[in-house]
PDB file of N, CA, C and O in Angstrom:
ATOM      1  N   LYS F  75     132.463  16.067 111.157  1.00 91.00           N
ATOM      2  CA  LYS F  75     131.289  16.137 111.772  1.00 91.00           C
ATOM      3  C   LYS F  75     130.448  15.110 111.133  1.00 91.00           C
ATOM      4  O   LYS F  75     129.754  15.527 109.692  1.00 91.00           O
ATOM      5  N   SER F  76     129.815  14.402 111.359  1.00 95.00           N
ATOM      6  CA  SER F  76     128.323  13.049 111.189  1.00 95.00           C
ATOM      7  C   SER F  76     127.223  14.115 110.738  1.00 95.00           C
ATOM      8  O   SER F  76     127.076  15.605 111.447  1.00 95.00           O
ATOM      9  N   VAL F  77     126.293  13.896 110.002  1.00 96.00           N
ATOM     10  CA  VAL F  77     125.348  14.728 110.188  1.00 96.00           C
ATOM     11  C   VAL F  77     124.515  14.755 110.909  1.00 96.00           C
ATOM     12  O   VAL F  77     123.558  15.536 111.645  1.00 96.00           O
ATOM     13  N   GLU F  78     124.217  13.583 112.032  1.00 96.00           N
ATOM     14  CA  GLU F  78     123.555  13.690 113.436  1.00 96.00           C
ATOM     15  C   GLU F  78     124.004  14.766 113.784  1.00 96.00           C
ATOM     16  O   GLU F  78     123.665  15.432 115.074  1.00 96.00           O
ATOM     17  N   GLU F  79     125.535  14.657 114.195  1.00 95.00           N
ATOM     18  CA  GLU F  79     126.040  15.968 115.171  1.00 95.00           C
ATOM     19  C   GLU F  79     125.723  17.458 114.814  1.00 95.00           C
ATOM     20  O   GLU F  79     125.667  17.931 115.094  1.00 95.00           O
ATOM     21  N   ARG F  80     125.852  17.765 113.259  1.00 96.00           N
ATOM     22  CA  ARG F  80     125.598  18.689 112.715  1.00 96.00           C
ATOM     23  C   ARG F  80     124.385  19.392 112.843  1.00 96.00           C
ATOM     24  O   ARG F  80     123.779  20.120 113.048  1.00 96.00           O
ATOM     25  N   LEU F  81     123.325  17.975 112.741  1.00 96.00           N
ATOM     26  CA  LEU F  81     122.075  18.354 113.028  1.00 96.00           C
ATOM     27  C   LEU F  81     121.681  18.719 114.484  1.00 96.00           C
ATOM     28  O   LEU F  81     121.063  19.636 114.880  1.00 96.00           O
ATOM     29  N   SER F  82     122.114  18.168 115.497  1.00 95.00           N
ATOM     30  CA  SER F  82     122.065  18.200 116.643  1.00 95.00           C
ATOM     31  C   SER F  82     122.836  19.667 116.945  1.00 95.00           C
ATOM     32  O   SER F  82     121.802  20.266 117.889  1.00 95.00           O
ATOM     33  N   TYR F  83     123.593  20.064 116.024  1.00 94.00           N
ATOM     34  CA  TYR F  83     124.195  21.312 116.790  1.00 94.00           C
ATOM     35  C   TYR F  83     123.420  22.769 116.334  1.00 94.00           C
ATOM     36  O   TYR F  83     123.215  23.459 116.604  1.00 94.00           O
ATOM     37  N   PHE F  84     122.700  22.336 115.070  1.00 94.00           N
ATOM     38  CA  PHE F  84     121.807  23.290 114.817  1.00 94.00           C
ATOM     39  C   PHE F  84     120.452  23.343 115.698  1.00 94.00           C
ATOM     40  O   PHE F  84     120.378  24.528 115.521  1.00 94.00           O
ATOM     41  N   LEU F  85     119.734  22.382 116.136  1.00 93.00           N
ATOM     42  CA  LEU F  85     118.905  22.555 116.703  1.00 93.00           C
ATOM     43  C   LEU F  85     119.429  23.164 118.519  1.00 93.00           C
ATOM     44  O   LEU F  85     118.565  23.768 118.826  1.00 93.00           O
ATOM     45  N   ARG F  86     120.602  22.825 119.125  1.00 93.00           N
ATOM     46  CA  ARG F  86     121.128  23.395 120.214  1.00 93.00           C
ATOM     47  C   ARG F  86     121.318  25.204 119.705  1.00 93.00           C
ATOM     48  O   ARG F  86     120.599  25.694 120.422  1.00 93.00           O
ATOM     49  N   PHE F  87     121.800  25.366 118.517  1.00 91.00           N
ATOM     50  CA  PHE F  87     121.494  26.797 118.507  1.00 91.00           C
ATOM     51  C   PHE F  87     120.289  27.559 118.644  1.00 91.00           C
ATOM     52  O   PHE F  87     120.274  28.327 119.285  1.00 91.00           O
ATOM     53  N   PHE F  88     119.255  26.785 117.974  1.00 89.00           N
ATOM     54  CA  PHE F  88     117.789  27.734 118.131  1.00 89.00           C
ATOM     55  C   PHE F  88     117.179  27.466 119.540  1.00 89.00           C
ATOM     56  O   PHE F  88     116.571  28.148 120.423  1.00 89.00           O
ATOM     57  N   VAL F  89     117.560  26.326 120.455  1.00 91.00           N
ATOM     58  CA  VAL F  89     117.358  25.771 122.022  1.00 91.00           C
ATOM     59  C   VAL F  89     117.833  27.108 122.606  1.00 91.00           C
ATOM     60  O   VAL F  89     117.473  27.604 123.703  1.00 91.00           O
ATOM     61  N   GLU F  90     119.248  26.778 122.319  1.00 89.00           N
ATOM     62  CA  GLU F  90     119.872  28.074 123.213  1.00 89.00           C
ATOM     63  C   GLU F  90     119.552  30.256 123.138  1.00 89.00           C
ATOM     64  O   GLU F  90     119.539  30.255 123.962  1.00 89.00           O
ATOM     65  N   ASN F  91     119.406  29.682 121.984  1.00 88.00           N
ATOM     66  CA  ASN F  91     118.876  31.263 121.533  1.00 88.00           C
ATOM     67  C   ASN F  91     117.402  31.731 122.233  1.00 88.00           C
ATOM     68  O   ASN F  91     116.949  32.755 122.106  1.00 88.00           O
ATOM     69  N   SER F  92     116.690  30.812 122.172  1.00 86.00           N
ATOM     70  CA  SER F  92     115.470  30.847 122.653  1.00 86.00           C
ATOM     71  C   SER F  92     114.809  30.693 124.136  1.00 86.00           C
ATOM     72  O   SER F  92     113.873  31.096 124.869  1.00 86.00           O
ATOM     73  N   ASN F  93     116.359  29.872 124.938  1.00 84.00           N
ATOM     74  CA  ASN F  93     115.852  29.699 125.995  1.00 84.00           C
ATOM     75  C   ASN F  93     114.688  28.681 126.254  1.00 84.00           C
ATOM     76  O   ASN F  93     114.197  28.982 127.701  1.00 84.00           O
ATOM     77  N   SER F  94     114.136  28.025 125.197  1.00 89.00           N
ATOM     78  CA  SER F  94     113.399  27.113 125.356  1.00 89.00           C
ATOM     79  C   SER F  94     113.474  25.757 124.730  1.00 89.00           C
ATOM     80  O   SER F  94     114.260  25.822 123.812  1.00 89.00           O
ATOM     81  N   ARG F  95     112.929  24.707 125.315  1.00 92.00           N
ATOM     82  CA  ARG F  95     113.301  23.215 124.794  1.00 92.00           C
ATOM     83  C   ARG F  95     112.355  23.642 123.450  1.00 92.00           C
ATOM     84  O   ARG F  95     112.786  22.687 122.662  1.00 92.00           O
ATOM     85  N   LYS F  96     111.098  23.972 122.994  1.00 94.00           N
ATOM     86  CA  LYS F  96     110.576  24.045 122.306  1.00 94.00           C
ATOM     87  C   LYS F  96     110.574  25.214 121.112  1.00 94.00           C
ATOM     88  O   LYS F  96     110.981  26.496 121.597  1.00 94.00           O
ATOM     89  N   ILE F  97     111.011  24.921 120.105  1.00 92.00           N
ATOM     90  CA  ILE F  97     111.373  25.668 119.062  1.00 92.00           C
ATOM     91  C   ILE F  97     110.563  25.417 117.872  1.00 92.00           C
ATOM     92  O   ILE F  97     110.323  24.948 117.304  1.00 92.00           O
ATOM     93  N   ASN F  98     110.179  26.841 117.112  1.00 92.00           N
ATOM     94  CA  ASN F  98     109.510  27.007 115.910  1.00 92.00           C
ATOM     95  C   ASN F  98     110.502  27.373 115.036  1.00 92.00           C
ATOM     96  O   ASN F  98     111.255  27.959 114.749  1.00 92.00           O
ATOM     97  N   LEU F  99     110.243  26.275 114.074  1.00 88.00           N
ATOM     98  CA  LEU F  99     111.620  26.385 112.781  1.00 88.00           C
ATOM     99  C   LEU F  99     111.021  27.031 111.837  1.00 88.00           C
ATOM    100  O   LEU F  99     110.309  26.446 111.155  1.00 88.00           O
ATOM    101  N   PRO F 100     111.238  28.246 111.297  1.00 87.00           N
ATOM    102  CA  PRO F 100     110.894  28.541 110.016  1.00 87.00           C
ATOM    103  C   PRO F 100     111.347  28.446 108.855  1.00 87.00           C
ATOM    104  O   PRO F 100     111.105  28.927 107.947  1.00 87.00           O
ATOM    105  N   LEU F 101     111.568  26.814 108.849  1.00 91.00           N
ATOM    106  CA  LEU F 101     112.218  26.217 107.757  1.00 91.00           C
ATOM    107  C   LEU F 101     112.260  25.273 107.755  1.00 91.00           C
ATOM    108  O   LEU F 101     111.668  24.266 108.334  1.00 91.00           O
ATOM    109  N   SER F 102     112.121  25.232 105.676  1.00 91.00           N
ATOM    110  CA  SER F 102     111.576  23.620 105.650  1.00 91.00           C
ATOM    111  C   SER F 102     112.438  22.500 105.942  1.00 91.00           C
ATOM    112  O   SER F 102     113.629  22.986 106.222  1.00 91.00           O
ATOM    113  N   ARG F 103     112.696  21.015 106.100  1.00 90.00           N
ATOM    114  CA  ARG F 103     113.445  20.378 106.011  1.00 90.00           C
ATOM    115  C   ARG F 103     114.637  20.181 104.834  1.00 90.00           C
ATOM    116  O   ARG F 103     115.630  20.056 105.237  1.00 90.00           O
ATOM    117  N   GLU F 104     113.691  20.630 103.562  1.00 95.00           N
ATOM    118  CA  GLU F 104     115.130  21.102 102.350  1.00 95.00           C
ATOM    119  C   GLU F 104     115.905  22.159 102.875  1.00 95.00           C
ATOM    120  O   GLU F 104     117.110  21.883 102.676  1.00 95.00           O
ATOM    121  N   GLU F 105     115.909  23.023 103.570  1.00 96.00           N
ATOM    122  CA  GLU F 105     116.562  24.193 103.634  1.00 96.00           C
ATOM    123  C   GLU F 105     117.365  23.676 104.540  1.00 96.00           C
ATOM    124  O   GLU F 105     118.286  24.398 104.524  1.00 96.00           O
ATOM    125  N   ILE F 106     116.804  23.394 106.400  1.00 94.00           N
ATOM    126  CA  ILE F 106     117.923  22.958 107.314  1.00 94.00           C
ATOM    127  C   ILE F 106     118.773  21.841 106.420  1.00 94.00           C
ATOM    128  O   ILE F 106     119.901  21.990 107.146  1.00 94.00           O
ATOM    129  N   ALA F 107     118.569  20.553 105.640  1.00 97.00           N
ATOM    130  CA  ALA F 107     119.817  19.835 104.911  1.00 97.00           C
ATOM    131  C   ALA F 107     120.557  20.813 103.977  1.00 97.00           C
ATOM    132  O   ALA F 107     121.231  20.542 104.135  1.00 97.00           O
ATOM    133  N   SER F 108     120.117  21.554 103.420  1.00 97.00           N
ATOM    134  CA  SER F 108     120.777  22.686 102.982  1.00 97.00           C
ATOM    135  C   SER F 108     121.839  22.978 104.077  1.00 97.00           C
ATOM    136  O   SER F 108     123.367  22.933 103.843  1.00 97.00           O
ATOM    137  N   ILE F 109     121.565  23.881 104.986  1.00 96.00           N
ATOM    138  CA  ILE F 109     122.366  24.419 106.123  1.00 96.00           C
ATOM    139  C   ILE F 109     123.414  23.088 106.614  1.00 96.00           C
ATOM    140  O   ILE F 109     124.428  23.696 106.987  1.00 96.00           O
ATOM    141  N   VAL F 110     122.827  22.196 106.955  1.00 96.00           N
ATOM    142  CA  VAL F 110     123.837  21.274 107.754  1.00 96.00           C
ATOM    143  C   VAL F 110     124.704  20.483 106.586  1.00 96.00           C
ATOM    144  O   VAL F 110     125.360  19.478 107.253  1.00 96.00           O
ATOM    145  N   GLY F 111     124.196  20.813 105.381  1.00 97.00           N
ATOM    146  CA  GLY F 111     125.249  20.054 104.491  1.00 97.00           C
ATOM    147  C   GLY F 111     124.517  18.506 104.206  1.00 97.00           C
ATOM    148  O   GLY F 111     125.669  17.818 103.803  1.00 97.00           O
ATOM    149  N   ALA F 112     123.555  18.153 104.176  1.00 97.00           N
ATOM    150  CA  ALA F 112     122.842  16.859 103.862  1.00 97.00           C
ATOM    151  C   ALA F 112     121.496  16.910 102.810  1.00 97.00           C
ATOM    152  O   ALA F 112     121.120  17.881 102.367  1.00 97.00           O
ATOM    153  N   ARG F 113     121.771  15.467 102.801  1.00 97.00           N
ATOM    154  CA  ARG F 113     120.409  15.480 102.057  1.00 97.00           C
ATOM    155  C   ARG F 113     118.866  15.624 102.701  1.00 97.00           C
ATOM    156  O   ARG F 113     118.739  14.985 103.810  1.00 97.00           O
ATOM    157  N   PRO F 114     117.950  16.269 101.749  1.00 96.00           N
ATOM    158  CA  PRO F 114     116.375  15.932 102.909  1.00 96.00           C
ATOM    159  C   PRO F 114     116.259  14.719 103.530  1.00 96.00           C
ATOM    160  O   PRO F 114     115.825  14.900 104.278  1.00 96.00           O
ATOM    161  N   GLU F 115     115.972  13.712 102.912  1.00 97.00           N
ATOM    162  CA  GLU F 115     116.137  12.606 103.222  1.00 97.00           C
ATOM    163  C   GLU F 115     116.385  11.921 104.647  1.00 97.00           C
ATOM    164  O   GLU F 115     116.419  11.713 105.228  1.00 97.00           O
ATOM    165  N   THR F 116     118.226  12.550 104.336  1.00 97.00           N
ATOM    166  CA  THR F 116     119.074  12.161 105.646  1.00 97.00           C
ATOM    167  C   THR F 116     118.103  12.908 106.924  1.00 97.00           C
ATOM    168  O   THR F 116     118.284  12.435 107.847  1.00 97.00           O
ATOM    169  N   VAL F 117     118.287  14.027 106.425  1.00 96.00           N
ATOM    170  CA  VAL F 117     117.308  14.854 107.617  1.00 96.00           C
ATOM    171  C   VAL F 117     116.186  14.592 108.258  1.00 96.00           C
ATOM    172  O   VAL F 117     116.102  14.394 109.447  1.00 96.00           O
ATOM    173  N   ILE F 118     114.990  14.112 107.278  1.00 94.00           N
ATOM    174  CA  ILE F 118     114.241  13.428 107.422  1.00 94.00           C
ATOM    175  C   ILE F 118     114.189  12.161 108.539  1.00 94.00           C
ATOM    176  O   ILE F 118     113.818  11.643 109.932  1.00 94.00           O
ATOM    177  N   ARG F 119     115.369  11.350 108.074  1.00 97.00           N
ATOM    178  CA  ARG F 119     115.064   9.990 108.798  1.00 97.00           C
ATOM    179  C   ARG F 119     115.726   9.846 109.997  1.00 97.00           C
ATOM    180  O   ARG F 119     115.599   9.724 111.031  1.00 97.00           O
ATOM    181  N   ILE F 120     116.999  11.230 110.292  1.00 97.00           N
ATOM    182  CA  ILE F 120     117.441  11.432 111.820  1.00 97.00           C
ATOM    183  C   ILE F 120     116.286  12.036 112.560  1.00 97.00           C
ATOM    184  O   ILE F 120     116.171  11.418 113.564  1.00 97.00           O
ATOM    185  N   LEU F 121     115.702  13.222 111.944  1.00 95.00           N
ATOM    186  CA  LEU F 121     114.739  13.483 112.661  1.00 95.00           C
ATOM    187  C   LEU F 121     113.488  12.611 112.908  1.00 95.00           C
ATOM    188  O   LEU F 121     112.930  12.243 114.482  1.00 95.00           O
ATOM    189  N   SER F 122     113.253  11.957 112.415  1.00 96.00           N
ATOM    190  CA  SER F 122     112.297  10.400 112.715  1.00 96.00           C
ATOM    191  C   SER F 122     112.758   9.740 113.646  1.00 96.00           C
ATOM    192  O   SER F 122     111.903   9.079 115.128  1.00 96.00           O
ATOM    193  N   SER F 123     114.302   9.212 113.515  1.00 97.00           N
ATOM    194  CA  SER F 123     114.704   8.411 114.621  1.00 97.00           C
ATOM    195  C   SER F 123     115.270   9.263 116.052  1.00 97.00           C
ATOM    196  O   SER F 123     114.188   8.221 117.133  1.00 97.00           O
ATOM    197  N   TRP F 124     115.183  10.379 115.913  1.00 97.00           N
ATOM    198  CA  TRP F 124     115.219  11.127 117.412  1.00 97.00           C
ATOM    199  C   TRP F 124     113.713  11.166 118.042  1.00 97.00           C
ATOM    200  O   TRP F 124     113.432  10.470 118.988  1.00 97.00           O
ATOM    201  N   LYS F 125     112.437  10.938 117.371  1.00 96.00           N
ATOM    202  CA  LYS F 125     111.585  11.164 117.524  1.00 96.00           C
ATOM    203  C   LYS F 125     110.872   9.936 117.877  1.00 96.00           C
ATOM    204  O   LYS F 125     110.386   9.534 118.944  1.00 96.00           O
ATOM    205  N   HIS F 126     111.220   8.736 117.420  1.00 97.00           N
ATOM    206  CA  HIS F 126     111.430   7.488 117.809  1.00 97.00           C
ATOM    207  C   HIS F 126     111.692   7.330 119.105  1.00 97.00           C
ATOM    208  O   HIS F 126     111.536   5.962 119.953  1.00 97.00           O
ATOM    209  N   LYS F 127     112.957   7.856 119.434  1.00 96.00           N
ATOM    210  CA  LYS F 127     113.974   7.046 120.647  1.00 96.00           C
ATOM    211  C   LYS F 127     113.682   8.274 121.667  1.00 96.00           C
ATOM    212  O   LYS F 127     114.064   8.269 123.178  1.00 96.00           O
ATOM    213  N   GLY F 128     112.649   8.924 121.788  1.00 95.00           N
ATOM    214  CA  GLY F 128     111.860   9.454 122.219  1.00 95.00           C
ATOM    215  C   GLY F 128     112.635  11.171 122.715  1.00 95.00           C
ATOM    216  O   GLY F 128     112.957  11.808 123.638  1.00 95.00           O
ATOM    217  N   LEU F 129     113.457  11.315 121.704  1.00 95.00           N
ATOM    218  CA  LEU F 129     114.465  12.508 122.098  1.00 95.00           C
ATOM    219  C   LEU F 129     114.004  13.794 121.888  1.00 95.00           C
ATOM    220  O   LEU F 129     114.284  15.012 122.294  1.00 95.00           O
ATOM    221  N   ILE F 130     112.929  13.960 120.805  1.00 96.00           N
ATOM    222  CA  ILE F 130     112.337  15.427 120.270  1.00 96.00           C
ATOM    223  C   ILE F 130     110.919  14.562 119.895  1.00 96.00           C
ATOM    224  O   ILE F 130     110.561  13.569 119.757  1.00 96.00           O
ATOM    225  N   SER F 131     110.021  15.613 120.097  1.00 96.00           N
ATOM    226  CA  SER F 131     108.939  15.660 119.797  1.00 96.00           C
ATOM    227  C   SER F 131     108.673  16.510 118.417  1.00 96.00           C
ATOM    228  O   SER F 131     109.014  17.711 118.424  1.00 96.00           O
ATOM    229  N   VAL F 132     107.842  16.342 117.105  1.00 92.00           N
ATOM    230  CA  VAL F 132     107.682  17.516 115.984  1.00 92.00           C
ATOM    231  C   VAL F 132     106.341  17.469 115.984  1.00 92.00           C
ATOM    232  O   VAL F 132     105.518  16.398 115.664  1.00 92.00           O
ATOM    233  N   LYS F 133     106.205  18.792 115.819  1.00 92.00           N
ATOM    234  CA  LYS F 133     104.327  19.072 115.084  1.00 92.00           C
ATOM    235  C   LYS F 133     104.752  20.195 114.147  1.00 92.00           C
ATOM    236  O   LYS F 133     105.154  21.100 114.657  1.00 92.00           O
ATOM    237  N   ALA F 134     104.729  19.686 112.758  1.00 86.00           N
ATOM    238  CA  ALA F 134     104.666  20.921 111.924  1.00 86.00           C
ATOM    239  C   ALA F 134     105.857  21.065 112.232  1.00 86.00           C
ATOM    240  O   ALA F 134     106.804  20.541 111.777  1.00 86.00           O
ATOM    241  N   LYS F 135     106.402  22.456 111.956  1.00 87.00           N
ATOM    242  CA  LYS F 135     107.190  23.309 111.785  1.00 87.00           C
ATOM    243  C   LYS F 135     107.836  23.502 113.500  1.00 87.00           C
ATOM    244  O   LYS F 135     108.878  24.089 113.755  1.00 87.00           O
ATOM    245  N   SER F 136     107.088  23.188 114.536  1.00 92.00           N
ATOM    246  CA  SER F 136     107.903  23.246 115.820  1.00 92.00           C
ATOM    247  C   SER F 136     108.337  21.859 116.040  1.00 92.00           C
ATOM    248  O   SER F 136     107.750  20.478 115.959  1.00 92.00           O
ATOM    249  N   VAL F 137     109.493  21.604 117.210  1.00 94.00           N
ATOM    250  CA  VAL F 137     110.288  20.905 117.459  1.00 94.00           C
ATOM    251  C   VAL F 137     110.511  21.318 118.866  1.00 94.00           C
ATOM    252  O   VAL F 137     111.131  22.209 119.148  1.00 94.00           O
ATOM    253  N   THR F 138     109.955  20.178 119.519  1.00 95.00           N
ATOM    254  CA  THR F 138     110.100  20.177 121.338  1.00 95.00           C
ATOM    255  C   THR F 138     111.706  19.031 121.673  1.00 95.00           C
ATOM    256  O   THR F 138     111.338  17.681 121.359  1.00 95.00           O
ATOM    257  N   VAL F 139     112.555  19.771 122.254  1.00 94.00           N
ATOM    258  CA  VAL F 139     113.679  18.443 122.575  1.00 94.00           C
ATOM    259  C   VAL F 139     113.304  18.654 123.912  1.00 94.00           C
ATOM    260  O   VAL F 139     113.281  18.940 125.029  1.00 94.00           O
ATOM    261  N   LEU F 140     113.113  17.137 123.692  1.00 95.00           N
ATOM    262  CA  LEU F 140     112.673  16.190 125.332  1.00 95.00           C
ATOM    263  C   LEU F 140     113.721  16.426 126.286  1.00 95.00           C
ATOM    264  O   LEU F 140     113.536  15.755 127.541  1.00 95.00           O
ATOM    265  N   SER F 141     115.178  15.306 125.464  1.00 92.00           N
ATOM    266  CA  SER F 141     115.833  15.002 126.101  1.00 92.00           C
ATOM    267  C   SER F 141     117.283  15.955 125.817  1.00 92.00           C
ATOM    268  O   SER F 141     118.000  15.196 125.301  1.00 92.00           O
ATOM    269  N   PRO F 142     117.573  17.252 126.097  1.00 89.00           N
ATOM    270  CA  PRO F 142     118.533  17.847 125.413  1.00 89.00           C
ATOM    271  C   PRO F 142     119.909  17.592 126.192  1.00 89.00           C
ATOM    272  O   PRO F 142     121.285  17.534 125.432  1.00 89.00           O
ATOM    273  N   ALA F 143     120.171  16.726 127.341  1.00 89.00           N
ATOM    274  CA  ALA F 143     121.493  16.126 127.474  1.00 89.00           C
ATOM    275  C   ALA F 143     121.917  15.282 127.026  1.00 89.00           C
ATOM    276  O   ALA F 143     122.785  14.816 126.688  1.00 89.00           O
ATOM    277  N   THR F 144     120.969  14.564 126.508  1.00 90.00           N
ATOM    278  CA  THR F 144     121.013  12.906 125.557  1.00 90.00           C
ATOM    279  C   THR F 144     121.506  13.596 123.994  1.00 90.00           C
ATOM    280  O   THR F 144     122.444  13.373 123.155  1.00 90.00           O
ATOM    281  N   LEU F 145     120.631  14.634 123.011  1.00 89.00           N
ATOM    282  CA  LEU F 145     120.764  14.895 122.011  1.00 89.00           C
ATOM    283  C   LEU F 145     121.812  15.690 121.742  1.00 89.00           C
ATOM    284  O   LEU F 145     122.686  16.082 120.801  1.00 89.00           O
ATOM    285  N   PHE F 146     122.152  16.580 122.722  1.00 89.00           N
ATOM    286  CA  PHE F 146     123.480  17.468 122.754  1.00 89.00           C
ATOM    287  C   PHE F 146     124.601  17.496 123.134  1.00 89.00           C
ATOM    288  O   PHE F 146     125.670  18.032 123.486  1.00 89.00           O
ATOM    289  N   GLN F 147     124.763  16.203 123.538  1.00 83.00           N
ATOM    290  CA  GLN F 147     126.158  15.258 124.465  1.00 83.00           C
ATOM    291  C   GLN F 147     127.462  15.683 123.269  1.00 83.00           C
ATOM    292  O   GLN F 147     126.967  15.764 122.026  1.00 83.00           O
TER     293      GLN F 147
END
């Protein structure tokens, strides 16, 4: 799987377990990168890309999934 797919699965896990599109991630970008098996720069780039496409909103350690159908397909 690509890094985008792994990161999407990671976010989906939190969304499904919280029953909310807004999730508070208690992890740094570096920790998330380690979990999904990627470099921190890659995770940051993908999150930024998703943000610019309107798929997510990011504020500090809070991520809101704006388009789950697109992000989790």
